[in-house]
Amino acid sequence: MIDMHCHLDLYPNPHHIAEQCHSKGIYVLSVTTTPKAWDGTTALAEGYTKIRTALGLHPQLAHERHHELDLFDVLLPNAKYVGEIGLDGGDNYRKHYEKQRLVFRHILKSVSNAGGRVMTIHSRNAASDVLNELVQYPNAGTAILHWFTGTKTELKRAVDLGCWFSVNPTMLATKRGADLVKEIPKERLLPETDGPFAKLNKRVLMPWDTDLVTKQLSEILSQDVEVVWHQIESNFRNLVTLLQ
Ligand code: MN
């Protein structure tokens, strides 16, 4: 199993969850929402080689945590993955949009200067603006748009720019999400849960719920579960190769 976007540190009992991920053999990209969370979150993965930590500054926290950008830059050399970063144009966050943009630009610039990273990116109500920023920083590495909710036109542009996509059970349970995923090139698809933020049928998703994505994709794309899983595994291997 693979969960490319999960907030392990935000579960009520993160050490226990990390241990369970380890015993189930799940590859987890454990994303942080602030640079200050880096130390505690990397500690969760200690001794567990399949759990990797991403250094982030969530756009919904940009207005409160922008002063942690210095810390972001200090920690970046230790981080192979970056995220959660991006922009959020939702009603509650649009008022901080300019601050979000400054933070996102700072991060993309730092990441470019550091030689690029695999980045997991939030783009809720902001897909076009996220893409506009990514275009400005072609050396920032590989962008994975997580829980993409933009339009088909925006999706097409993201594909043309080389973006990858991580999709979760909550997204795929909606008609819109299912319609969008059909437009994503199969070799750029990865599963995620976005737990504990994402819920399905009022239940908080756990990293092992990433298995649901394979089943949903199998139904949506009319392909055998084994074929879908083989594709996902091969995608994951290709992505990891980009880190070498
Ligand atoms: Mn998230």
XYZ file of C-alpha atoms and ligand atoms in Angstrom:
245
model
C 0.000 0.000 0.000
C 1.055 3.572 -0.699
C -0.261 6.774 0.904
C 1.354 9.764 -0.805
C -0.237 12.441 1.375
C -1.078 11.856 4.991
C -0.764 13.984 8.146
C 0.525 11.280 10.493
C 1.422 13.847 13.158
C -2.162 15.109 13.388
C -3.776 11.826 14.421
C -4.554 11.673 18.146
C -2.117 8.756 18.623
C 0.546 9.290 15.932
C 3.196 6.890 17.268
C 0.688 4.070 17.305
C -0.483 4.898 13.765
C 3.117 5.052 12.504
C 3.821 1.671 14.089
C 0.728 0.189 12.425
C 1.784 1.608 9.038
C 5.166 -0.029 9.546
C 3.715 -3.404 10.456
C 1.347 -3.290 7.484
C 4.274 -2.367 5.193
C 2.681 0.830 3.898
C 4.747 3.454 2.101
C 3.657 6.751 3.654
C 4.561 10.293 2.731
C 3.999 11.977 6.074
C 3.448 15.652 5.310
C 3.886 18.522 7.756
C 1.874 21.729 7.910
C 4.580 23.874 9.569
C 8.390 23.820 9.603
C 8.230 23.649 13.414
C 6.470 20.278 13.123
C 9.419 18.800 11.194
C 11.415 17.450 14.154
C 8.451 15.791 15.863
C 7.127 14.351 12.619
C 10.462 12.933 11.443
C 10.766 11.319 14.897
C 7.540 9.394 14.177
C 9.270 7.747 11.208
C 12.433 6.751 13.059
C 13.335 3.141 12.325
C 10.539 2.857 9.743
C 12.161 3.007 6.307
C 8.883 3.139 4.356
C 7.667 6.291 6.131
C 9.146 9.471 4.647
C 8.555 12.989 5.925
C 7.844 16.063 3.801
C 8.740 19.579 4.932
C 5.799 21.937 4.514
C 4.019 25.151 5.310
C 0.306 24.725 4.660
C -1.342 27.627 2.764
C -4.135 27.718 5.354
C -1.482 28.547 7.960
C 0.656 30.877 5.824
C -0.646 34.065 7.478
C 0.186 32.757 10.959
C 3.397 30.885 10.222
C 5.204 32.899 7.534
C 7.927 33.751 10.074
C 8.861 30.030 9.993
C 10.204 30.405 6.418
C 13.705 30.922 7.842
C 13.370 27.595 9.602
C 12.037 26.049 6.372
C 15.250 27.128 4.605
C 17.426 25.737 7.404
C 15.661 22.357 7.300
C 15.346 22.026 3.518
C 18.742 20.344 2.945
C 17.500 17.453 5.162
C 14.183 17.039 3.341
C 13.850 14.918 0.196
C 10.161 15.778 -0.038
C 8.352 19.098 0.362
C 4.743 19.628 1.376
C 2.167 20.462 2.219
C 2.553 23.726 0.343
C 0.420 25.664 -2.161
C -2.476 28.092 -2.275
C -6.046 28.027 -0.925
C -8.613 30.336 -2.484
C -11.489 29.104 -0.325
C -13.804 31.558 1.449
C -12.010 31.330 4.792
C -8.534 31.806 3.365
C -8.879 34.124 0.391
C -8.310 37.141 2.628
C -4.783 35.875 3.254
C -4.134 35.066 -0.392
C -1.300 37.536 -0.910
C 0.525 36.234 2.159
C -0.018 32.680 0.894
C 1.458 33.657 -2.453
C 4.545 35.187 -0.830
C 5.079 32.048 1.237
C 4.534 29.722 -1.755
C 6.946 31.758 -3.913
C 9.582 31.819 -1.202
C 9.360 28.034 -0.887
C 9.463 27.408 -4.652
C 12.502 29.663 -4.934
C 14.309 27.912 -2.067
C 13.459 24.500 -3.473
C 14.710 25.531 -6.929
C 17.966 26.783 -5.452
C 18.314 23.501 -3.572
C 18.105 21.526 -6.836
C 14.383 20.632 -6.766
C 12.274 18.252 -4.723
C 9.191 16.082 -5.006
C 6.460 18.413 -3.755
C 2.916 17.627 -2.602
C 0.736 20.615 -3.380
C -2.611 21.955 -2.178
C -4.561 23.907 -4.814
C -8.135 24.173 -3.532
C -9.951 26.956 -5.406
C -6.564 28.051 -6.670
C -5.484 25.595 -9.372
C -4.718 28.185 -12.056
C -2.740 30.354 -9.648
C -0.761 27.363 -8.380
C 0.116 26.472 -11.976
C 1.057 30.093 -12.702
C 3.541 29.919 -9.824
C 4.942 26.532 -10.838
C 5.623 27.849 -14.346
C 7.840 30.526 -12.812
C 9.973 27.913 -11.029
C 10.731 25.180 -13.584
C 13.652 23.895 -11.481
C 11.569 23.307 -8.355
C 11.236 19.603 -9.151
C 8.207 17.353 -9.445
C 4.815 18.659 -8.369
C 2.148 16.262 -7.146
C -1.195 18.036 -7.066
C -2.996 16.464 -4.151
C -6.829 16.204 -4.051
C -7.115 18.216 -7.263
C -10.514 19.911 -7.582
C -9.896 22.286 -10.490
C -11.562 22.273 -13.875
C -10.790 19.907 -16.727
C -9.046 22.752 -18.533
C -6.847 23.384 -15.500
C -6.178 19.674 -15.241
C -5.081 19.549 -18.869
C -2.699 22.441 -18.279
C -1.285 20.728 -15.170
C -0.729 17.537 -17.161
C 1.058 19.511 -19.888
C 3.277 21.068 -17.212
C 4.330 17.606 -16.039
C 2.370 17.522 -12.782
C 1.479 14.293 -11.010
C -1.736 13.735 -9.058
C -2.537 12.007 -5.782
C -6.169 11.028 -5.344
C -8.056 9.884 -2.257
C -11.205 7.916 -1.416
C -13.210 11.039 -0.554
C -12.398 12.673 -3.879
C -13.166 9.544 -5.884
C -16.502 9.057 -4.132
C -17.780 12.227 -5.864
C -18.916 12.276 -9.486
C -16.739 15.291 -10.158
C -13.661 13.555 -8.735
C -14.392 10.404 -10.705
C -14.837 12.433 -13.904
C -11.562 14.278 -13.339
C -9.528 11.179 -12.623
C -10.421 9.755 -16.042
C -8.521 12.689 -17.584
C -5.312 12.076 -15.609
C -2.626 10.095 -17.460
C -2.481 6.725 -15.675
C 1.286 6.913 -15.295
C 0.991 10.096 -13.192
C -1.530 8.774 -10.653
C -0.796 7.967 -7.020
C -3.051 7.164 -4.061
C -3.359 9.192 -0.858
C -5.730 9.544 2.081
C -5.122 13.099 3.415
C -5.983 11.654 6.813
C -6.962 12.728 9.363
C -8.488 15.698 7.460
C -10.358 13.582 4.941
C -13.386 11.552 5.933
C -15.484 9.013 4.085
C -19.009 8.325 5.330
C -18.187 10.429 8.436
C -15.224 8.222 9.317
C -11.700 9.677 9.441
C -9.495 8.011 6.839
C -6.495 6.020 8.040
C -3.353 5.487 5.912
C -4.395 1.886 5.186
C -7.628 3.170 3.640
C -5.452 4.038 0.644
C -6.391 0.523 -0.497
C -9.847 1.897 -1.306
C -8.328 4.090 -4.022
C -7.203 1.039 -5.983
C -10.710 -0.410 -5.806
C -12.365 2.880 -6.768
C -9.981 3.390 -9.694
C -10.670 -0.136 -10.830
C -14.389 0.648 -11.015
C -14.059 4.134 -12.491
C -11.526 3.113 -15.132
C -13.065 -0.322 -15.758
C -9.790 -2.120 -15.154
C -8.905 -5.099 -12.974
C -7.735 -4.221 -9.463
C -4.455 -6.038 -10.202
C -3.870 -3.945 -13.323
C -4.537 -0.709 -11.412
C -2.287 -1.751 -8.546
C 0.532 -2.737 -10.939
C 0.284 0.692 -12.563
C 0.337 2.512 -9.199
C 3.315 0.526 -7.979
C 5.187 1.233 -11.173
C 4.317 4.952 -10.884
C 5.626 5.010 -7.340
C 8.905 3.401 -8.412
C 9.262 5.958 -11.199
C 8.646 8.807 -8.788
C 11.211 7.519 -6.313
C 13.706 7.291 -9.185
C 13.262 11.027 -9.685
C 14.775 11.495 -6.222
C 18.079 9.821 -7.116
Mn -3.367 17.679 3.457
